[in-house]
Coordinates of C-alpha atoms and ligand atoms in Angstrom, one line a residue:
X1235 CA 0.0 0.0 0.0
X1236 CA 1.4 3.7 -0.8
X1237 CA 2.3 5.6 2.2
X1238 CA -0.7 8.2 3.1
X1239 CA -0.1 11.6 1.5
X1240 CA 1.2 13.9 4.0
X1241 CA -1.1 17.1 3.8
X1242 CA -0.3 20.5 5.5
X1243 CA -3.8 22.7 5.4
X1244 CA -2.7 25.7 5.8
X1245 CA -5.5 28.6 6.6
X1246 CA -6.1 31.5 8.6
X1247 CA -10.0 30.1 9.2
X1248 CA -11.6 27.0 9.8
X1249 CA -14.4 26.4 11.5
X1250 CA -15.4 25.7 14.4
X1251 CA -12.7 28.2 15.5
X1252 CA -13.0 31.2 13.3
X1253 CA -14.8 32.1 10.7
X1254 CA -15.6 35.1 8.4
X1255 CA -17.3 33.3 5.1
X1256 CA -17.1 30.7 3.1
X1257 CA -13.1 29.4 3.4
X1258 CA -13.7 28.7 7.4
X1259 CA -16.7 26.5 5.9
X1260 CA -14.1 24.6 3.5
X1261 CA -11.7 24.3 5.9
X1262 CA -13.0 22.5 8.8
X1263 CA -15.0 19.9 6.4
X1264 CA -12.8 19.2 3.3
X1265 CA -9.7 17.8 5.6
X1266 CA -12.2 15.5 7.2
X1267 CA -13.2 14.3 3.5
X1268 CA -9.6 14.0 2.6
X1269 CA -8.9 12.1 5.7
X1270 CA -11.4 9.7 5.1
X1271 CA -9.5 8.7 1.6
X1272 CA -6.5 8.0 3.2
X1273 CA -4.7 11.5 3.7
X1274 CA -2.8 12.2 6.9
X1275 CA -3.7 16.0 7.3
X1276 CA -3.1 18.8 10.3
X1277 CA -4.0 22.2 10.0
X1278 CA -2.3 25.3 10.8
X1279 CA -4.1 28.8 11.4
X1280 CA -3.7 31.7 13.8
X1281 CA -4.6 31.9 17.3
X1282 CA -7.2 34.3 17.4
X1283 CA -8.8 35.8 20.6
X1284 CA -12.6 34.4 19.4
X1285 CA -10.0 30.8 19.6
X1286 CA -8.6 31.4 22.7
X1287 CA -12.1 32.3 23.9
X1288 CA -14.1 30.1 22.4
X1289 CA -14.4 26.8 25.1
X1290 CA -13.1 25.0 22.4
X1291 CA -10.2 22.2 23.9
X1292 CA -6.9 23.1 22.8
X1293 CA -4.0 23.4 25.1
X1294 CA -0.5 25.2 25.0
X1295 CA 1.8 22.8 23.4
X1296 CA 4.5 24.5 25.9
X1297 CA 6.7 25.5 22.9
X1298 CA 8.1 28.4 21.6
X1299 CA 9.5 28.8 18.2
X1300 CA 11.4 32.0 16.7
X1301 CA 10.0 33.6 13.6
X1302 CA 12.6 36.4 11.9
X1303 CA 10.5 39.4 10.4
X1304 CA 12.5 41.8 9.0
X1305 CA 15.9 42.0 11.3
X1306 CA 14.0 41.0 14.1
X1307 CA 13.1 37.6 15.9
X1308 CA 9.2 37.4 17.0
X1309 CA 8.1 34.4 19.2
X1310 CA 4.9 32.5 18.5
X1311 CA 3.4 30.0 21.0
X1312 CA 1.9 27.0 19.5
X1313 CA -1.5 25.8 21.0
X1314 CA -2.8 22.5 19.7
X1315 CA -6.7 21.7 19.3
X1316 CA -8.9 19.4 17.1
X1317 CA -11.0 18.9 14.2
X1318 CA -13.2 15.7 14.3
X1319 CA -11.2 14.8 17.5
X1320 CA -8.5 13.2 15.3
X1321 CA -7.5 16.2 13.1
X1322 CA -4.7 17.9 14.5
X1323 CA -5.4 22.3 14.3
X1324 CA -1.9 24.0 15.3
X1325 CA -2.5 27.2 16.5
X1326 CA 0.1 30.1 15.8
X1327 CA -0.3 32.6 18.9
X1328 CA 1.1 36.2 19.2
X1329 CA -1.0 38.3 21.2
X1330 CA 0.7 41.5 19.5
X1331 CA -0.7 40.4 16.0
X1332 CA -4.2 37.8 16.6
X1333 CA -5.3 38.8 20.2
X1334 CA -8.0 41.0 18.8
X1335 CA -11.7 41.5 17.8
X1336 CA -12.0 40.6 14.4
X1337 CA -9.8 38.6 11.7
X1338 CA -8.4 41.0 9.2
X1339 CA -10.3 44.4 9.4
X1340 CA -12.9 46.4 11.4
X1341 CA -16.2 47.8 10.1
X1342 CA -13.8 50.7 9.0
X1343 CA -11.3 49.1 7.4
X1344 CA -8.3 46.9 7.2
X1345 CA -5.4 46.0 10.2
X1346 CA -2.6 48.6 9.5
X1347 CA -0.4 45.5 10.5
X1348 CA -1.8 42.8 7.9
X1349 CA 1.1 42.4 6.0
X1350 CA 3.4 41.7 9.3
X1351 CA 0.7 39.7 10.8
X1352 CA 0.7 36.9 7.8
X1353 CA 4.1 37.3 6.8
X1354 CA 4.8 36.3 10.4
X1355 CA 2.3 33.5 10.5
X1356 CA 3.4 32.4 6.9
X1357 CA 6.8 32.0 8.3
X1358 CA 5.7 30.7 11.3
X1359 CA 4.6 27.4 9.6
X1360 CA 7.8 26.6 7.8
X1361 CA 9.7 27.2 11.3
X1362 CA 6.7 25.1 12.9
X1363 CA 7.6 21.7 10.5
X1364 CA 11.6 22.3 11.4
X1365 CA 10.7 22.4 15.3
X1366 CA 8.0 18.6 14.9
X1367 CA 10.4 17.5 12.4
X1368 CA 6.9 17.2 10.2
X1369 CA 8.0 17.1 6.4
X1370 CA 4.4 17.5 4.2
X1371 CA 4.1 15.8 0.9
X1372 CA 1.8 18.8 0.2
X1373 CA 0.9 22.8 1.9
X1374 CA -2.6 23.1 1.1
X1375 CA -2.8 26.9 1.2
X1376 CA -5.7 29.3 1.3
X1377 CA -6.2 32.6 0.2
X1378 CA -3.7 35.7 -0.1
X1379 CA -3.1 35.7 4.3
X1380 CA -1.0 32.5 3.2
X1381 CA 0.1 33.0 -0.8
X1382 CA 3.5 33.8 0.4
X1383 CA 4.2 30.1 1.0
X1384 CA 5.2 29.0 -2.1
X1385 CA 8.0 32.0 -2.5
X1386 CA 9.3 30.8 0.7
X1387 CA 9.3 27.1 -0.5
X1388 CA 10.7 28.6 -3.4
X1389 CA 13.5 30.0 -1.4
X1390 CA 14.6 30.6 1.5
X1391 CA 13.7 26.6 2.2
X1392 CA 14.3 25.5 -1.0
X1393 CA 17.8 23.7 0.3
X1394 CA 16.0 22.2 3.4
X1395 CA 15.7 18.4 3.1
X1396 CA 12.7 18.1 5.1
X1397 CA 11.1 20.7 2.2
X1398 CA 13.1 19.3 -0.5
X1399 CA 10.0 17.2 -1.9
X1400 CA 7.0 19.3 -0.5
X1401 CA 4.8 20.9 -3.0
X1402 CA 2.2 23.8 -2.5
X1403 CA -1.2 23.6 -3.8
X1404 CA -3.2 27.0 -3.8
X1405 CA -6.9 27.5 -4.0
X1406 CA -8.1 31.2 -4.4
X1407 CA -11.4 31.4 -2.7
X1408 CA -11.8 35.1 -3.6
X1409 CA -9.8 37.1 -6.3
X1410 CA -10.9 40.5 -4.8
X1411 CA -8.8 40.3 -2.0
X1412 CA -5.5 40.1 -2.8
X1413 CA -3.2 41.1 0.5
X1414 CA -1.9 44.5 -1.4
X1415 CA 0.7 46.2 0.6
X1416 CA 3.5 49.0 0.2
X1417 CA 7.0 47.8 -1.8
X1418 CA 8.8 49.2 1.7
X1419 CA 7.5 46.0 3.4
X1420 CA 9.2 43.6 1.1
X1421 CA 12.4 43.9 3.3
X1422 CA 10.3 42.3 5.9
X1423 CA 9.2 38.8 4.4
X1424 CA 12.9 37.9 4.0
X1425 CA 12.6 36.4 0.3
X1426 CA 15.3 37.5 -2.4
X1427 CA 14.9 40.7 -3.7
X1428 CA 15.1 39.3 -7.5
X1429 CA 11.5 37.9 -6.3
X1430 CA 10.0 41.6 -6.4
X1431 CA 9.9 42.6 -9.7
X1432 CA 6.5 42.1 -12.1
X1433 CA 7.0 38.4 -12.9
X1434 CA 7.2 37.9 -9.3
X1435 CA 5.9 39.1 -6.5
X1436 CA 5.1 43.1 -7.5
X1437 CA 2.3 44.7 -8.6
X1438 CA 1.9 48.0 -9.7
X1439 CA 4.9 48.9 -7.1
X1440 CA 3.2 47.3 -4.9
X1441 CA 3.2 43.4 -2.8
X1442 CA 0.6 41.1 -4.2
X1443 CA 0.7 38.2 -1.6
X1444 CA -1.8 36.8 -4.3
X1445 CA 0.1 37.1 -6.9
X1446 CA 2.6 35.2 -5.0
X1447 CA 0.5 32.1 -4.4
X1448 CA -0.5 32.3 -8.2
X1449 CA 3.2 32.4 -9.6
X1450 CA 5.2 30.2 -7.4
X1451 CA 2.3 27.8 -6.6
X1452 CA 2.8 24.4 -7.7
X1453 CA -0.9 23.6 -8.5
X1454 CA -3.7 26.7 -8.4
X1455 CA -7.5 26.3 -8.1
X1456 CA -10.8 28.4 -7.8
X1457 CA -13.6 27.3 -5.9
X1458 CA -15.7 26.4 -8.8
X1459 CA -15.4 25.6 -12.8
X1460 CA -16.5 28.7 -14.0
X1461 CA -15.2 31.0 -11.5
X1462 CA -12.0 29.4 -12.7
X1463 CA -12.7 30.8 -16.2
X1464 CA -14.5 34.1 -15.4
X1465 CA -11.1 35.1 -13.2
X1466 CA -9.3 35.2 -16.6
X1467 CA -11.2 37.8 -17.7
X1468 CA -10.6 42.1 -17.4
X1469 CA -14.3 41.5 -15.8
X1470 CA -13.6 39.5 -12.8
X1471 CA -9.4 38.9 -12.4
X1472 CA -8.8 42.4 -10.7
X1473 CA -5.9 42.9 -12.4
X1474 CA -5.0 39.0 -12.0
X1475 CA -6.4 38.0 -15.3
X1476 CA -3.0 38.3 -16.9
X1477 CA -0.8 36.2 -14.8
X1478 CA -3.9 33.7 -14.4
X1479 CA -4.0 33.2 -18.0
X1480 CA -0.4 32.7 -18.3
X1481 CA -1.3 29.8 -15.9
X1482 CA -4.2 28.3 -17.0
X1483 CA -2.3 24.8 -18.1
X1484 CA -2.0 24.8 -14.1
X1485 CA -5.4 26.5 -13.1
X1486 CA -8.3 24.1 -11.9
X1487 CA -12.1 24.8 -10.9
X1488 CA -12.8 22.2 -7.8
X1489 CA -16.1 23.1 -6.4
X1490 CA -16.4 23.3 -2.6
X1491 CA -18.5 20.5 -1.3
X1492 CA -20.7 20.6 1.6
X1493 CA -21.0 19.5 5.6
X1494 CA -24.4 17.5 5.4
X1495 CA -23.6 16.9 9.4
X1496 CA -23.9 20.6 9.6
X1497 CA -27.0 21.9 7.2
X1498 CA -29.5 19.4 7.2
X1499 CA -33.0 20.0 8.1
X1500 CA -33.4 16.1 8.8
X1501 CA -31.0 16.7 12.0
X1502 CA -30.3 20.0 12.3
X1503 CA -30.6 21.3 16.1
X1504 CA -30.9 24.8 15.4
X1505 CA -34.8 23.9 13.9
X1506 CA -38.1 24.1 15.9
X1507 CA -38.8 21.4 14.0
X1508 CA -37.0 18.8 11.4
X1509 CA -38.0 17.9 7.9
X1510 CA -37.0 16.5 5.4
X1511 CA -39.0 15.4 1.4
X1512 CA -41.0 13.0 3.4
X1513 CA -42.1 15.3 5.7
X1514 CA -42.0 18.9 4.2
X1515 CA -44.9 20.0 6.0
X1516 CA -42.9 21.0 9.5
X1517 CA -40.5 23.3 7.3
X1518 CA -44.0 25.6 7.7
X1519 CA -43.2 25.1 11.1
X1520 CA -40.0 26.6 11.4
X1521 CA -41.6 29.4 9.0
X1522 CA -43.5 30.5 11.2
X1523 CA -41.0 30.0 14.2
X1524 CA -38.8 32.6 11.6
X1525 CA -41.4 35.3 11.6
X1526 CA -41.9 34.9 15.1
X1527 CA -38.6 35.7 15.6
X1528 CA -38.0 38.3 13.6
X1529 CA -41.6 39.9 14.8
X1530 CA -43.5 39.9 11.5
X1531 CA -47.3 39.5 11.0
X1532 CA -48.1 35.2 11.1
X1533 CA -50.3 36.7 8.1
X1534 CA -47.1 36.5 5.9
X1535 CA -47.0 32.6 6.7
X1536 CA -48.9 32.2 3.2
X1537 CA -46.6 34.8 1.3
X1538 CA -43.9 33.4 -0.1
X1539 CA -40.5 34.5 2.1
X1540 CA -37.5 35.6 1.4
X1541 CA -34.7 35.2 2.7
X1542 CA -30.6 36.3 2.5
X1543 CA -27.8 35.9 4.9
X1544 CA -24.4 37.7 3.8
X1545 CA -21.3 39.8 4.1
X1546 CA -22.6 43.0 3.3
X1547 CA -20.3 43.9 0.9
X1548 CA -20.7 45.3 -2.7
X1549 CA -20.0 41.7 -4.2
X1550 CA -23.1 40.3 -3.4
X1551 CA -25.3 42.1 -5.4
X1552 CA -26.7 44.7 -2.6
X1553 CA -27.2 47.7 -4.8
X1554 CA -29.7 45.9 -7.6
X1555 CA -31.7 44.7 -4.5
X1556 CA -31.7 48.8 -3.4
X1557 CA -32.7 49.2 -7.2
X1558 CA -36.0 47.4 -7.0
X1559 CA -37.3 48.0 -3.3
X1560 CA -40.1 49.5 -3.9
X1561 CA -41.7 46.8 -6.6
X1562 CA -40.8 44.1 -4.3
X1563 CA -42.0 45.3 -1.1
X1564 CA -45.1 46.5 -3.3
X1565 CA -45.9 42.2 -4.1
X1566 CA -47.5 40.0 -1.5
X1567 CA -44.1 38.9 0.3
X1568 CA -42.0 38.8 2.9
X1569 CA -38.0 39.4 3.2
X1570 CA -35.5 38.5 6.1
X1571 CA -32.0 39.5 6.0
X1572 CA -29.2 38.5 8.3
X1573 CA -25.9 40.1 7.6
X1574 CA -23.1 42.3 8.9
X1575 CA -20.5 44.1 6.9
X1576 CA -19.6 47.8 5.3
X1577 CA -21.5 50.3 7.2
X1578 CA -23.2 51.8 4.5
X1579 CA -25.0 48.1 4.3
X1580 CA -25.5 48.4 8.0
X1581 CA -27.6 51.7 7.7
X1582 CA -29.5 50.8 4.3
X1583 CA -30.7 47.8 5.9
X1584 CA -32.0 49.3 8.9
X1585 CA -34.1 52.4 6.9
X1586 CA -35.5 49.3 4.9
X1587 CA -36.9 48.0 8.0
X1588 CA -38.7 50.9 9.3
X1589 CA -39.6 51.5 5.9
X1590 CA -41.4 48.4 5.6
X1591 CA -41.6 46.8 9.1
X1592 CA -44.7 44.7 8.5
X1593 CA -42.8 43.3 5.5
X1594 CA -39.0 43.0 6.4
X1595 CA -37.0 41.7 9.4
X1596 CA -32.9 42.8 9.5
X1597 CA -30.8 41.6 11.7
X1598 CA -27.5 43.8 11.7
X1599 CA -25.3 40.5 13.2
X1600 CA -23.6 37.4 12.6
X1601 CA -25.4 34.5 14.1
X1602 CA -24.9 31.4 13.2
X1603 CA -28.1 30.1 14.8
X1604 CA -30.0 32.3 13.0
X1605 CA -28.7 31.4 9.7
X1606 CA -30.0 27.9 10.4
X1607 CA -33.0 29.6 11.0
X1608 CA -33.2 31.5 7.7
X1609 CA -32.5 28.5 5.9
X1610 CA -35.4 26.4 7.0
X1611 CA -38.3 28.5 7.0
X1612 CA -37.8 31.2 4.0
X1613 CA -39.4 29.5 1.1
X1614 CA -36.6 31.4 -1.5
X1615 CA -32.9 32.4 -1.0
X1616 CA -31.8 35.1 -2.8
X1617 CA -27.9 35.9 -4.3
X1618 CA -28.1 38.4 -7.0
X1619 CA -24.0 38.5 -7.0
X1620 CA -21.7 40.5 -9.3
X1621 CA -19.1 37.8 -8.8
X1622 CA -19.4 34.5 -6.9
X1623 CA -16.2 32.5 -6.8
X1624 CA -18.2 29.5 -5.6
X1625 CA -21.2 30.5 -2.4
X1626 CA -22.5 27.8 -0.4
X1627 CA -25.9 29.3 0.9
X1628 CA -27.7 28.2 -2.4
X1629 CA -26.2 24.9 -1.8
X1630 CA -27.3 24.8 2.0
X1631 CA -30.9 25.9 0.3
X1632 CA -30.9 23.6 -1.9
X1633 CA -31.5 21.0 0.9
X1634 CA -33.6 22.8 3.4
X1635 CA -36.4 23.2 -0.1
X1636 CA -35.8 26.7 -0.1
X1637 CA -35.5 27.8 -3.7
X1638 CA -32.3 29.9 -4.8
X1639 CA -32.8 33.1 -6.7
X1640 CA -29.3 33.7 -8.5
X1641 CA -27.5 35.7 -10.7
X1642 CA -25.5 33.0 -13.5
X1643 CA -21.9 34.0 -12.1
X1644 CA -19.1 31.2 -10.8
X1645 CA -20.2 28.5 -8.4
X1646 CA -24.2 30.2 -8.7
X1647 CA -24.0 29.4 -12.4
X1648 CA -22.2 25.9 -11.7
X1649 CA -25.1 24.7 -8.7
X1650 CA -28.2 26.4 -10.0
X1651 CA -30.2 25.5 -13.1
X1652 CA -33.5 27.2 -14.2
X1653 CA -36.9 25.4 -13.5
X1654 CA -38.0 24.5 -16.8
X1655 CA -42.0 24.3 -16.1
X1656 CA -41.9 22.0 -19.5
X1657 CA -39.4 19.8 -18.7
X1658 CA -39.8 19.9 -14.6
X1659 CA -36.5 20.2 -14.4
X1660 CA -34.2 22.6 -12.7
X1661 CA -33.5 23.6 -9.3
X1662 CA -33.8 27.5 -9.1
X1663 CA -34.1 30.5 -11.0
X1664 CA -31.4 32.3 -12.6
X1665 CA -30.8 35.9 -14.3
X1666 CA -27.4 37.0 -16.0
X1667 CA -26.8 40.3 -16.7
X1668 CA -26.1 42.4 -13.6
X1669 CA -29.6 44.3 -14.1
X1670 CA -31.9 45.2 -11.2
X1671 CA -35.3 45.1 -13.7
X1672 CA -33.6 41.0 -14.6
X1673 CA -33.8 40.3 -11.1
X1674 CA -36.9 42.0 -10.2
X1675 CA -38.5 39.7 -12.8
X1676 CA -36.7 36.6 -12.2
X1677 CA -38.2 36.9 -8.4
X1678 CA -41.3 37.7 -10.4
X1679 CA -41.1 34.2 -12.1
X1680 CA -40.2 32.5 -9.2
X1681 CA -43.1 33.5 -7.0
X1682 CA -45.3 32.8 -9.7
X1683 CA -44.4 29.0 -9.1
X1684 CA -45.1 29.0 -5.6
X1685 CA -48.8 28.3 -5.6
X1686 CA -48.6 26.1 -8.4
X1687 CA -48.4 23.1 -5.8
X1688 CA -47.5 20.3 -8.8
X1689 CA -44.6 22.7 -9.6
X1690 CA -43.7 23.4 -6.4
X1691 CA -43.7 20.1 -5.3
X1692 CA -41.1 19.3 -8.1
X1693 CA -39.0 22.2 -7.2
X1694 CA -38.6 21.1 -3.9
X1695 CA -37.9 17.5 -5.1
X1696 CA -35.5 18.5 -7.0
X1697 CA -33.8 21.4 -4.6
X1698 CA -33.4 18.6 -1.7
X1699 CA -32.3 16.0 -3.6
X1700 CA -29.5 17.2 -5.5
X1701 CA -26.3 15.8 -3.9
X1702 CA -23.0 18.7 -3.5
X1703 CA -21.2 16.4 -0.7
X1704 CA -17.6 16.7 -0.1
X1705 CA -16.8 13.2 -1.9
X1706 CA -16.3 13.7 -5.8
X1707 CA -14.5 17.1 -4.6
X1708 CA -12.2 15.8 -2.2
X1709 CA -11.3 13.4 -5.1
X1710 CA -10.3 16.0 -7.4
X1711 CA -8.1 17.4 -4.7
X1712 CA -6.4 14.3 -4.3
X1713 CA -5.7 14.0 -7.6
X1714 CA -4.8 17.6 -7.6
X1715 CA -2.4 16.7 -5.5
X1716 CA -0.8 14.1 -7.3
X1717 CA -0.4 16.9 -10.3
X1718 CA 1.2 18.8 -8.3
X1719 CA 3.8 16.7 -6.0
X1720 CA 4.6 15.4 -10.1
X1721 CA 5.2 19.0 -11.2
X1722 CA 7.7 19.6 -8.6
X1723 CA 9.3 16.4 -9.0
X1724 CA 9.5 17.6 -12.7
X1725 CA 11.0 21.0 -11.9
X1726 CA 13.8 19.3 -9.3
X1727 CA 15.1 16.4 -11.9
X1728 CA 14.7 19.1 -15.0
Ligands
ADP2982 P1 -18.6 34.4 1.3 O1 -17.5 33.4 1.6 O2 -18.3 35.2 0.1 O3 -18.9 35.2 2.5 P2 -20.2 32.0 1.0 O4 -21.7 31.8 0.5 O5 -19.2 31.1 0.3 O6 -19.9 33.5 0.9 O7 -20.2 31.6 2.6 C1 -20.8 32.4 3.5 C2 -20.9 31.6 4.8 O8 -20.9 32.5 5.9 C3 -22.1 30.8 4.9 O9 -21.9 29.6 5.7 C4 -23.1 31.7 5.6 O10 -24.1 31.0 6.2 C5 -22.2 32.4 6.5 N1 -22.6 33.8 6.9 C6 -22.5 34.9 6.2 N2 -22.9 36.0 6.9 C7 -23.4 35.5 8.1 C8 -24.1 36.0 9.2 N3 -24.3 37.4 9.3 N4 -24.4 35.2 10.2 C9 -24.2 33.9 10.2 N5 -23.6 33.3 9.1 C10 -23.2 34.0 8.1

């Protein structure tokens, strides 16, 4: 039998520790998928203060390593806790860079210290393997906080036997944000100067810790097939597209799987009651649980609801929903939103609920409770998204039977297909251009289905039966894997 792959799953969140979106989703479920086809895997990710406070277990491993950052020599503690009990989670601590409210930026903007912060923890993980003596076949790494890891492997650890075979794979979750910081920080990451120039690691005269990830990486992939193709384009690469098609021989589209343990109705503790197909007719139980909660009128239990939960950020399609307020709030529905993000967001959201308080319920928050909520008793989910690099809330409604609303961009495009009333096929309902009037009328069309029981029943059959586990995508990882551990093999013999 071939010795198990040794996988390093490197991330800065994974939940249950810390989460901010979609990654921390991907990260605490994929490893146990990859684990369960034979892969040895630990992850590695920051010691936060929501970790440390969390209740979590993890305990101080009682050692100390020494990370250099410019001409200086900054000590981490190492904390060790557990995924599925038998995944190892490292913990890089510093309370000077991760002992603070949020991840990587407040409602007003981003950590001045960003770039030391993951320069230190990038650098943290290579010192981390010398101290175990842990040599990974592969450094799954996430996102720009970590794209610095190949330039190191490319390196300063290029001559270190324990790295000598160890190939990084790198999967962009978002293209938008890119870790852009000032050329005078270079000094600080410690990599060879030749490394900043516009093949490498600069952009525009400034860092691209992206960019880094993307040109050293051994292997690259996007969250989704077409997100994969739409980041090649002046449209959706932010300035990326060049590089990324230079790459495309080595640019995949895996799309993120699921945690059925997590988000589904047939077990899910968050529910006032669980459903399933079978039994559909509690979800209008924990409708009307939902509109209790949110205090709306039990008379919208017949109207079809609407839900979203989000980032509130420009990405997600906020100002086309502005756009048509009035129409939709003028048809016979309801519309809960749960979401925190830009503060311009924050303050729309709550004039739209005194505007229309016997329609709308906000909640200015992250709650993960809630979300659960949302899912199971809003009859359609709604994602009207400029760009989607893969989204998993469509896919979690997808199995409560709550019908996605989308707009035809990366991983919407790739898990949503229109309701053909002809055929009975189809899933959801999807616009493409970015057009408020498209998605006014697209909810139009969708309503229209809702009480048409024989095509709402089909809808909902074939909503919750569609299968997005983590299996075929951990597969393709795996045998992402294998490309890559051969490419570096190639570039050491050739
Ligand atoms: P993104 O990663 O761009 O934020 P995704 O759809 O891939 O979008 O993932 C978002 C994840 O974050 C989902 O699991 C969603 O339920 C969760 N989420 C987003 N906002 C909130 C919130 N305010 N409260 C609870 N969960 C949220």
């Amino acid at each position: 039998m071939d010795k198990p792959l040794q996988i390093l799953f490197a991330t800065p969140e994974a939940v249950p520790f810390a989460k901010t979106g979609g990654l921390a989703d991907v990260a605490g479920s994929l490893p146990k998928s990859l684990q369960a086809l034979g892969c040895e895997i630990k992850l590695i990710m920051p010691y936060y203060r929501i970790v440390k406070e969390s209740g979590l277990p993890h305990q101080y491993l009682g050692e100390e390593i020494e990370v250099p950052i410019g001409d200086e020599k900054l000590k981490a503690d190492i904390y060790l806790g557990h995924l599925n009990q038998d995944i190892p989670v490292y913990f890089i601590g510093r309370e000077e860079f991760f002992d603070r409210e949020y991840l990587y930026s407040t409602p007003k903007g981003d950590y001045f210290d960003n770039a030391e912060r993951f320069i230190f923890f990038s650098k943290a993980i290579f010192i981390f393997c010398q101290r175990m003596g842990f040599s990974p076949d592969i450094i799954h790494h996430h996102e720009w906080q970590t794209g610095l890891i190949p330039a190191y492997l490319k390196s300063v650890y290029q001559n270190d036997p324990l790295f000598s075979h160890t190939a990084a794979v790198f999967t962009i979750h978002n293209i938008a944000y890119q870790g852009l910081f000032k050329k005078e920080k270079f000094w600080l990451t410690g990599l060879p100067t030749e490394m900043y120039n516009p093949e490498g690691i600069e952009f525009w005269e400034r860092i691209n810790f992206m960019k880094a990830g993307i040109v050293y990486g051994d292997a690259i992939n996007t969250v989704s097939q077409k997100y994969s193709q739409e980041i090649q384009t002046p449209e959706y690469g932010y300035g990326l597209e060049g590089i990324l098609r230079k790459k495309r021989e080595n640019l995949y589209g895996i799309l993120n799987g699921v945690d059925y343990e997590d988000w589904d109705p047939s077990h899910d503790p968050h529910l006032i009651a669980q459903y399933d197909l079978k039994d559909i007719s509690r979800k209008r139980d924990c409708k009307k649980d939902l509109l209790k909660e949110f205090h709306l009128p039990s008379s919208l239990e017949n109207a079809p609801l609407l839900g979203m939960i989000s980032r509130l950020a420009d990405q997600k399609g906020f100002d086309l929903l502005m756009e048509i307020l009035e129409q939709l709030f003028a048809l016979n529905i309801g519309f809960v939103l749960l979401g925190t993000g830009e503060q311009k967001y924050h303050d729309l959201f709550t004039q739209v609920a005194r505007k229309y308080p016997q329609k709308a319920g906000i909640r200015i928050a992250y709650d993960d409770r809630l979300a659960h909520k949302i899912e199971a008793g809003a009859d359609f989910f709604l994602m009207p998204s400029k760009y989607e690099p893969c989204g998993l809330n469509q896919i979690y409604s997808l199995k409560y039977g709550t019908i996605p609303v989308v707009r035809a961009t990366g991983g919407l495009d790739d898990t949503i297909t229109h309701y053909d009333p002809a055929t009975k096929k189809g899933n959801g309902f999807k616009f493409i251009r970015y057009d408020a009037k498209e998605f006014l009328n697209t909810i139009k069309g969708a309503i229209s289905f809702y009480s048409q029981p024989e095509h709402w029943r089909q809808l909902l059959r074939n909503a919750m039966t569609a299968d997005f586990s983590w299996e075929r995508s951990a597969e393709a990882y795996l045998q992402l894997y294998r490309k890559a551990l051969e490419k570096k093999r190639g570039s050491i013999s050739g």
